[in-house]
XYZ file of N, CA and C in Angstrom:
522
model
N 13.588 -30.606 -11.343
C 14.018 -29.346 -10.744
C 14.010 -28.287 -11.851
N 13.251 -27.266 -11.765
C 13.436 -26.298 -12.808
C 14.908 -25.504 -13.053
N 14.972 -25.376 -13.955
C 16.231 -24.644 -14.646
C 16.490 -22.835 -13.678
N 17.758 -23.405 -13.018
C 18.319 -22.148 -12.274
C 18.491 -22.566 -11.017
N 17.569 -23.500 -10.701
C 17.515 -23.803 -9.349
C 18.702 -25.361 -8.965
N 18.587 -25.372 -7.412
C 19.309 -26.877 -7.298
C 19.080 -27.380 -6.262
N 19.533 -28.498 -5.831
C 18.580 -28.816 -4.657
C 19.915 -28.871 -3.437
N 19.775 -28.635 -2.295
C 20.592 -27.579 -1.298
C 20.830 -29.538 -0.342
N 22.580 -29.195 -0.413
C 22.496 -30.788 0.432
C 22.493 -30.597 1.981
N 21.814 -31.765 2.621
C 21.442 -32.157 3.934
C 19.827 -31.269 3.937
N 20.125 -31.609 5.627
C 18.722 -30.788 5.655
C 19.015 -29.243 5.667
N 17.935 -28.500 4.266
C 17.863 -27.299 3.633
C 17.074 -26.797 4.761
N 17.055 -25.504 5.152
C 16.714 -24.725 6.339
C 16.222 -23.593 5.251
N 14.481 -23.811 4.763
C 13.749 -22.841 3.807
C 12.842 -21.829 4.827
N 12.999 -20.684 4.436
C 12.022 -19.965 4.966
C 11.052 -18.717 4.536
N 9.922 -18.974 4.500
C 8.994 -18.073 3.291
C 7.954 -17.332 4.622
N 7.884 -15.735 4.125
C 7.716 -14.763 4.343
C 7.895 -13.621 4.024
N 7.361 -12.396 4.235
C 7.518 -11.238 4.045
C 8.467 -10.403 4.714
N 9.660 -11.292 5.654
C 10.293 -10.125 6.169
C 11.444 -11.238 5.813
N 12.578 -10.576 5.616
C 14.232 -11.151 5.331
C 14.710 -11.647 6.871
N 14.537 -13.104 6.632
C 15.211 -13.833 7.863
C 16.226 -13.985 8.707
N 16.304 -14.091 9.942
C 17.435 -13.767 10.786
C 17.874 -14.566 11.170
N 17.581 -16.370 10.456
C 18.310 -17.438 11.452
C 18.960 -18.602 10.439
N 19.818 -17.815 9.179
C 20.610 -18.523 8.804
C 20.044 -19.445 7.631
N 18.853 -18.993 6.938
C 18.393 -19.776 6.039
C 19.084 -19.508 5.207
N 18.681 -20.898 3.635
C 19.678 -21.186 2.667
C 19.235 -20.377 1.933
N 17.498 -20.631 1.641
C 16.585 -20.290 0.799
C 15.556 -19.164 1.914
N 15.045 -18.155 1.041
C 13.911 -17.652 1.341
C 13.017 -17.096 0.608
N 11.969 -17.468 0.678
C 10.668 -16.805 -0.606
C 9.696 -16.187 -0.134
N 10.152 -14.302 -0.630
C 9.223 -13.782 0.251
C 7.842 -14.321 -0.380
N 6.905 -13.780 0.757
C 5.447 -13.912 1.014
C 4.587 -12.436 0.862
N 3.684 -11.860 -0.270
C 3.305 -11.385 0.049
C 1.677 -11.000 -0.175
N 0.550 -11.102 0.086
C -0.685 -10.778 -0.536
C -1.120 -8.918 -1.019
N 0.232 -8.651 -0.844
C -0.581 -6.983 -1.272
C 0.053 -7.203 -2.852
N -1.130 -6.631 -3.264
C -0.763 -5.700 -4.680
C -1.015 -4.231 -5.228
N -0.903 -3.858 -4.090
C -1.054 -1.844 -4.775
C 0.718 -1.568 -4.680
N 1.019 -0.918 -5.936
C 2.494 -0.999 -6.343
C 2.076 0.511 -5.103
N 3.771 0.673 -4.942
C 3.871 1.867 -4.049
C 4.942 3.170 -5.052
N 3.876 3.749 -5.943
C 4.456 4.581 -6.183
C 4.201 6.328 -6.456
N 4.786 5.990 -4.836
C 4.753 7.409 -4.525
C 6.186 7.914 -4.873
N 6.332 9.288 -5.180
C 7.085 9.808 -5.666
C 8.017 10.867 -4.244
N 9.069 10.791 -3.735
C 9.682 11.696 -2.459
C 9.097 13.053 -2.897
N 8.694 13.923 -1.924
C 8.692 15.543 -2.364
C 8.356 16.227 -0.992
N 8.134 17.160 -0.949
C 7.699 17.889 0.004
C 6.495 19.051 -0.666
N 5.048 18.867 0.014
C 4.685 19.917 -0.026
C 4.167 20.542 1.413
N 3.919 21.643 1.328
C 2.866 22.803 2.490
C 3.677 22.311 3.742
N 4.841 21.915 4.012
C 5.640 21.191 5.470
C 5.536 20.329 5.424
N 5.162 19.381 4.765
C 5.071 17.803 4.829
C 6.179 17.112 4.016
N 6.858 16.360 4.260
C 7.634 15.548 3.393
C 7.363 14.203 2.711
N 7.084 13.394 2.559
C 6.670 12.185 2.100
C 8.152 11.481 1.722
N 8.692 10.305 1.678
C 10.163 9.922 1.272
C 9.605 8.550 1.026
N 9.607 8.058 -0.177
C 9.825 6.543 -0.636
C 11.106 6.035 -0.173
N 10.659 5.171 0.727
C 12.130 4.256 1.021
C 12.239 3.277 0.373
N 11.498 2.723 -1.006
C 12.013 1.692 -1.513
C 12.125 0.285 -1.467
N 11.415 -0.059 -0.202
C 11.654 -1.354 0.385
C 9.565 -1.510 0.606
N 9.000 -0.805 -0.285
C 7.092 -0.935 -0.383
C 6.813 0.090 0.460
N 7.386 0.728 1.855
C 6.771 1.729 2.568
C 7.115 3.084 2.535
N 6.841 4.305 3.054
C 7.023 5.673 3.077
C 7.384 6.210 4.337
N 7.575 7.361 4.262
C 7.480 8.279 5.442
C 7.265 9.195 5.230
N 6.402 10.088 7.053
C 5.789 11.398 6.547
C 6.514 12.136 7.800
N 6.940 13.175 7.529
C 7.731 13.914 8.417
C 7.235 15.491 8.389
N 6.950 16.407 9.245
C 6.758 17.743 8.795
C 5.976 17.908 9.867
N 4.860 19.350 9.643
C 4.315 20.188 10.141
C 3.145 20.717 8.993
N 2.228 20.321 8.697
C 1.541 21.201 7.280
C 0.994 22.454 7.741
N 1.130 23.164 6.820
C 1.253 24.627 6.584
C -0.263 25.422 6.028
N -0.469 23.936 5.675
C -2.389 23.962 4.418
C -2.643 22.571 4.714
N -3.678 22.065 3.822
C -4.022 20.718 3.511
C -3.168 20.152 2.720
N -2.095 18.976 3.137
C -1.679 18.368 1.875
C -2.382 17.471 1.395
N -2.428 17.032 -0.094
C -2.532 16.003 -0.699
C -1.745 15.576 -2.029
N -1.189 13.950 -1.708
C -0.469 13.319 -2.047
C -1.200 12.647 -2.722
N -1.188 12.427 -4.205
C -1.981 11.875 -4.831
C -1.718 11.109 -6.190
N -2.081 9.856 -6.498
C -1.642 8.903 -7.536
C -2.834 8.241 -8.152
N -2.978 7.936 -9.615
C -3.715 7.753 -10.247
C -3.129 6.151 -10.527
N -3.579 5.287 -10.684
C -3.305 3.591 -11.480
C -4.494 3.194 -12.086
N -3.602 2.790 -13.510
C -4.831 2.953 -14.257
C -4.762 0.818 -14.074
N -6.141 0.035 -14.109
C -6.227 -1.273 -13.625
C -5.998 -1.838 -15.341
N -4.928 -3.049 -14.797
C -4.704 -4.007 -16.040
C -3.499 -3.291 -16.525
N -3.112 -2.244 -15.918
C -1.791 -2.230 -16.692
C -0.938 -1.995 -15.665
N -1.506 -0.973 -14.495
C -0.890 -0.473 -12.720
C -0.813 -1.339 -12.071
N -2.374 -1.868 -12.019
C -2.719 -2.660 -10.842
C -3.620 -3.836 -11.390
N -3.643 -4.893 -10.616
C -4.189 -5.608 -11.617
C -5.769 -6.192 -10.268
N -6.529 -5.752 -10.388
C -7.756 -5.664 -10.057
C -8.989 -6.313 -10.831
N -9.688 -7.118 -9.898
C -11.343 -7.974 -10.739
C -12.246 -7.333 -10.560
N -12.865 -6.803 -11.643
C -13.844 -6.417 -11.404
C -15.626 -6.653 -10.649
N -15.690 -6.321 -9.622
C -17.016 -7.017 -8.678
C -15.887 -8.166 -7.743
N -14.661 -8.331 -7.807
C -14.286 -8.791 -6.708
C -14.132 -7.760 -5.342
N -13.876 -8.747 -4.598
C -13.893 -7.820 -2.916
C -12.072 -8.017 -2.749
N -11.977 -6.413 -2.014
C -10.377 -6.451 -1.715
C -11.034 -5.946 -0.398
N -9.323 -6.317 0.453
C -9.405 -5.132 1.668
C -8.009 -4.437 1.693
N -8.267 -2.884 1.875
C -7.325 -2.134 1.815
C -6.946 -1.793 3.849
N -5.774 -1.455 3.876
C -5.083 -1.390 5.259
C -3.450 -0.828 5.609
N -4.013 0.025 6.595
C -2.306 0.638 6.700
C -1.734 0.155 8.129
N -0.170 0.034 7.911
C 0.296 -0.928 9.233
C 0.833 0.097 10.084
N 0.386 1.896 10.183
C 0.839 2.539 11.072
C -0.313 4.183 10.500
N -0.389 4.565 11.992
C -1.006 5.889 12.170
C -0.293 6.790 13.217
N -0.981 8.447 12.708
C -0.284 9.023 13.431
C -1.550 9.583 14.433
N -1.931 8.545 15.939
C -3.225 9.034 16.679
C -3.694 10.607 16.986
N -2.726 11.716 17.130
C -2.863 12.692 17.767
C -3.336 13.325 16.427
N -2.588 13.121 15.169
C -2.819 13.785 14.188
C -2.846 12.922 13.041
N -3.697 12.348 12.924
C -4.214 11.243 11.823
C -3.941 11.749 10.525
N -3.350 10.698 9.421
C -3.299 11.742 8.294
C -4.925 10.346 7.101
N -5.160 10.704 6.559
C -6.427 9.861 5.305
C -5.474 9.762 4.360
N -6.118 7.965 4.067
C -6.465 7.583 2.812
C -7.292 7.692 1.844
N -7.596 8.250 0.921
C -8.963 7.932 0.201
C -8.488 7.055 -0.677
N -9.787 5.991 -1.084
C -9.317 5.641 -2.224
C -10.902 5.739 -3.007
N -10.631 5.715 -4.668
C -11.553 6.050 -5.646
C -11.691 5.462 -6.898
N -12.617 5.250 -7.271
C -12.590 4.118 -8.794
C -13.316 5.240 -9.484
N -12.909 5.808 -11.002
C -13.002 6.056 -11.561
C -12.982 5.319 -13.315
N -14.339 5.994 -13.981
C -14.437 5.210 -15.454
C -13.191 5.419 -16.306
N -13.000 5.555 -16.931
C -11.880 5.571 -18.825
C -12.335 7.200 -18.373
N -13.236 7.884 -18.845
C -13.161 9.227 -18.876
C -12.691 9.957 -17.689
N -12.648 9.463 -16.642
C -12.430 10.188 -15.246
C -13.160 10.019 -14.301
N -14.334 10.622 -14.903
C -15.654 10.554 -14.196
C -15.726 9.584 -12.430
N -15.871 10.028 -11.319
C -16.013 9.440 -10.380
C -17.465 7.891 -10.507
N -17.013 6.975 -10.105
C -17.763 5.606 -9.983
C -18.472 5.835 -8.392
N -17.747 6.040 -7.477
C -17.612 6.458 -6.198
C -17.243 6.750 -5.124
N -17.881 7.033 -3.872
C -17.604 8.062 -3.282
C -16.548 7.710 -2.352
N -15.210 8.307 -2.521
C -13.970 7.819 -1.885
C -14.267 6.856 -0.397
N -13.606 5.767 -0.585
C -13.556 5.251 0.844
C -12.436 5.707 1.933
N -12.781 5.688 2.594
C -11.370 6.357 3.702
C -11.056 6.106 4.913
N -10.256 6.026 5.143
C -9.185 5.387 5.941
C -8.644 5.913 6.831
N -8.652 6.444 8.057
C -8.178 7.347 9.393
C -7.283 6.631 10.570
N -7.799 7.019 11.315
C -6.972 6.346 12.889
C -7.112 4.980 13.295
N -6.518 4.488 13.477
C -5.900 2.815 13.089
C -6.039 1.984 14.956
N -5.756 0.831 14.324
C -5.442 -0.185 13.057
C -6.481 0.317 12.637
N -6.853 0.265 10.920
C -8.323 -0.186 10.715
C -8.410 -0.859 9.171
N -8.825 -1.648 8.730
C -9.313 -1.784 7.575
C -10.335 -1.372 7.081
N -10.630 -1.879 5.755
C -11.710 -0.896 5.255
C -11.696 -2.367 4.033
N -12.906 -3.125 3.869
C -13.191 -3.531 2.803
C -14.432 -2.952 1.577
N -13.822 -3.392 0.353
C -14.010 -2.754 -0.805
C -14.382 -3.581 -2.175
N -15.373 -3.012 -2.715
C -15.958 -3.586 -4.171
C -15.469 -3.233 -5.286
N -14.760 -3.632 -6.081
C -14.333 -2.967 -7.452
C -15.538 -2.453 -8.296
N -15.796 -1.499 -8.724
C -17.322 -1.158 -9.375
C -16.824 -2.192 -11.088
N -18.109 -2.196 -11.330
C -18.256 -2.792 -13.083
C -17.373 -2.245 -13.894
N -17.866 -0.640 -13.827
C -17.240 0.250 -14.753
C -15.383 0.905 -14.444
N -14.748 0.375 -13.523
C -13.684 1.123 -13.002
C -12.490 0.906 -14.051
N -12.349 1.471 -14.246
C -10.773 2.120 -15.176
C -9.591 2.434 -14.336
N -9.826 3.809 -13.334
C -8.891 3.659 -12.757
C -8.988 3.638 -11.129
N -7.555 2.871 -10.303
C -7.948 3.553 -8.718
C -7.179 4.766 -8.186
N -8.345 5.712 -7.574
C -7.005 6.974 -7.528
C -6.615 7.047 -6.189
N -5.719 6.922 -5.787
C -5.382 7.084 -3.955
C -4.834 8.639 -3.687
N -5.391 8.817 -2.542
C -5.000 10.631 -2.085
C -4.900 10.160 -0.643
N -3.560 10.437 0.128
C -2.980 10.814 1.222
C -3.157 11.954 1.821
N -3.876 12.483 2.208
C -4.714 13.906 3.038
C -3.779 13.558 4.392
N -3.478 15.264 5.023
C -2.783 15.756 5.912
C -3.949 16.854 6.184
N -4.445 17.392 7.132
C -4.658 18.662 7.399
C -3.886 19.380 7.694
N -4.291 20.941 7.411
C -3.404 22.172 7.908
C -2.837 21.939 9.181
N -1.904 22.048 9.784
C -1.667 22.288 11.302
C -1.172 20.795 11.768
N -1.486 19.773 11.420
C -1.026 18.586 11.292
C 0.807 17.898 11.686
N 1.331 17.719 12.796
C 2.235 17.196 12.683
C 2.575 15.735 12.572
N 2.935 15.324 11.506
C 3.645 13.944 11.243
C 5.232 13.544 11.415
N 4.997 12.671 12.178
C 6.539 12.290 12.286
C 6.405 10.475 12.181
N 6.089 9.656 10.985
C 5.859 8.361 11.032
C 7.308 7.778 10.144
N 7.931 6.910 10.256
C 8.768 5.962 9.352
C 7.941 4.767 9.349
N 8.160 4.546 7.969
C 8.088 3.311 7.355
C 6.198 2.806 7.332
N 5.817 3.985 6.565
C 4.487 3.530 6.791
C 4.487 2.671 5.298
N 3.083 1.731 5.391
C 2.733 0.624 4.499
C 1.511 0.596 4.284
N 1.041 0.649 2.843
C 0.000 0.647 2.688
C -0.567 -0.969 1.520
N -1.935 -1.715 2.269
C -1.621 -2.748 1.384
C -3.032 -2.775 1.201
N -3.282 -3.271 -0.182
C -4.543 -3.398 -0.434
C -4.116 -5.265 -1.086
N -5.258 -6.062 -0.885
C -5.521 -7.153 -1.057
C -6.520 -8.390 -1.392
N -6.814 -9.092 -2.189
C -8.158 -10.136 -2.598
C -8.901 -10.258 -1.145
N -9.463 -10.377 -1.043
C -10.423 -11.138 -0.185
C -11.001 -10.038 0.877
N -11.590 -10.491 2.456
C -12.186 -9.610 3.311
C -11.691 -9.276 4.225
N -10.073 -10.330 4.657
C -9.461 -10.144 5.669
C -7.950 -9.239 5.623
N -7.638 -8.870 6.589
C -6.220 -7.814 6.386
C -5.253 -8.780 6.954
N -4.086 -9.032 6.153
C -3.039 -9.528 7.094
C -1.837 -9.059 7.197
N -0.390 -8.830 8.072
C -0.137 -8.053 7.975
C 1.135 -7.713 6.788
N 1.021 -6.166 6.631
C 1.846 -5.310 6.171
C 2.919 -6.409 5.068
N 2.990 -6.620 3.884
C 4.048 -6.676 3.448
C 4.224 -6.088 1.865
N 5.397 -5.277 1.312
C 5.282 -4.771 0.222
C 4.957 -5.851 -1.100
N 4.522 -4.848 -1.988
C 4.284 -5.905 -2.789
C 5.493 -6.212 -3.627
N 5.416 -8.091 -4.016
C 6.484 -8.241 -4.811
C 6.244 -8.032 -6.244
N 7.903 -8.042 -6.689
C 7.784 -7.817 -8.106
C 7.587 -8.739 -8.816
């Protein structure tokens, strides 16, 4: 038995997943395959609000006024930890249909320089699978709102993950 742990008497009632269990377990180990850290920062711009809740997802609340964009740079191997020429699939577990807000996402070299041409992400469900380029340094994600745009979403989730398939929504662990 490793050091910290112990072993739970009778029969132990374990349960592993991504959501905090409701039926009395001893043990639980979340489950999760995303690894894009979520750090977005709360603010408001052009009527839009954005709010990190802390628990991997966001919310977008408002009216935009202009185009917003919400935007984060991770630089790979130190942000995010990404293979290069492996396949991920990126996926969000909520949209807003009437007024869709984008994902882009973008691999960029050490200098900045664009690798290519943002992939993006709209009115849902949808996934979107993705190639890490050779040269990528960093991934940049931008949350686009258009002008005129009303959002009213809680608890949106965004997960990017190894392989070709999406499964669902869970933040990433630490």
């Amino acid at each position: 038995i490793p050091d910290g742990w112990e072993i739970l008497p009778g029969d132990a009632n374990v349960y592993i997943g991504g959501k905090e269990p409701e039926d009395k377990q001893e043990v639980w180990i979340q489950k999760s395959e995303n690894i894009l850290p979520l750090t977005i920062i709360s603010k408001t711009l052009d009527g839009i609000t954005i709010t990190n809740n802390q628990d991997g997802t966001f919310d977008l609340k408002g009216t935009a006024t202009a185009e917003v964009n919400f935007s984060t740079m991770l630089k790979l191997g130190r942000d995010i930890s990404l293979i290069n020429g492996a396949t991920y699939t990126f996926s969000a577990n909520k949209y807003n249909l009437s007024h869709p807000y984008q994902v882009h996402l973008a691999f960029n070299k050490e200098d900045g320089t664009w690798l290519s041409t943002p992939v993006v992400l709209t009115t849902g469900p949808r996934t979107i699978t993705l190639t890490i380029p050779p040269e990528a340094a960093y991934l940049q994600m931008v949350i686009r709102i258009n002008s005129g745009y009303v959002m009213d979403l809680s608890g949106v989730g965004l997960q990017l993950q190894r392989g070709s398939m999406a499964t669902d929504f869970a933040p990433k662990l630490l």
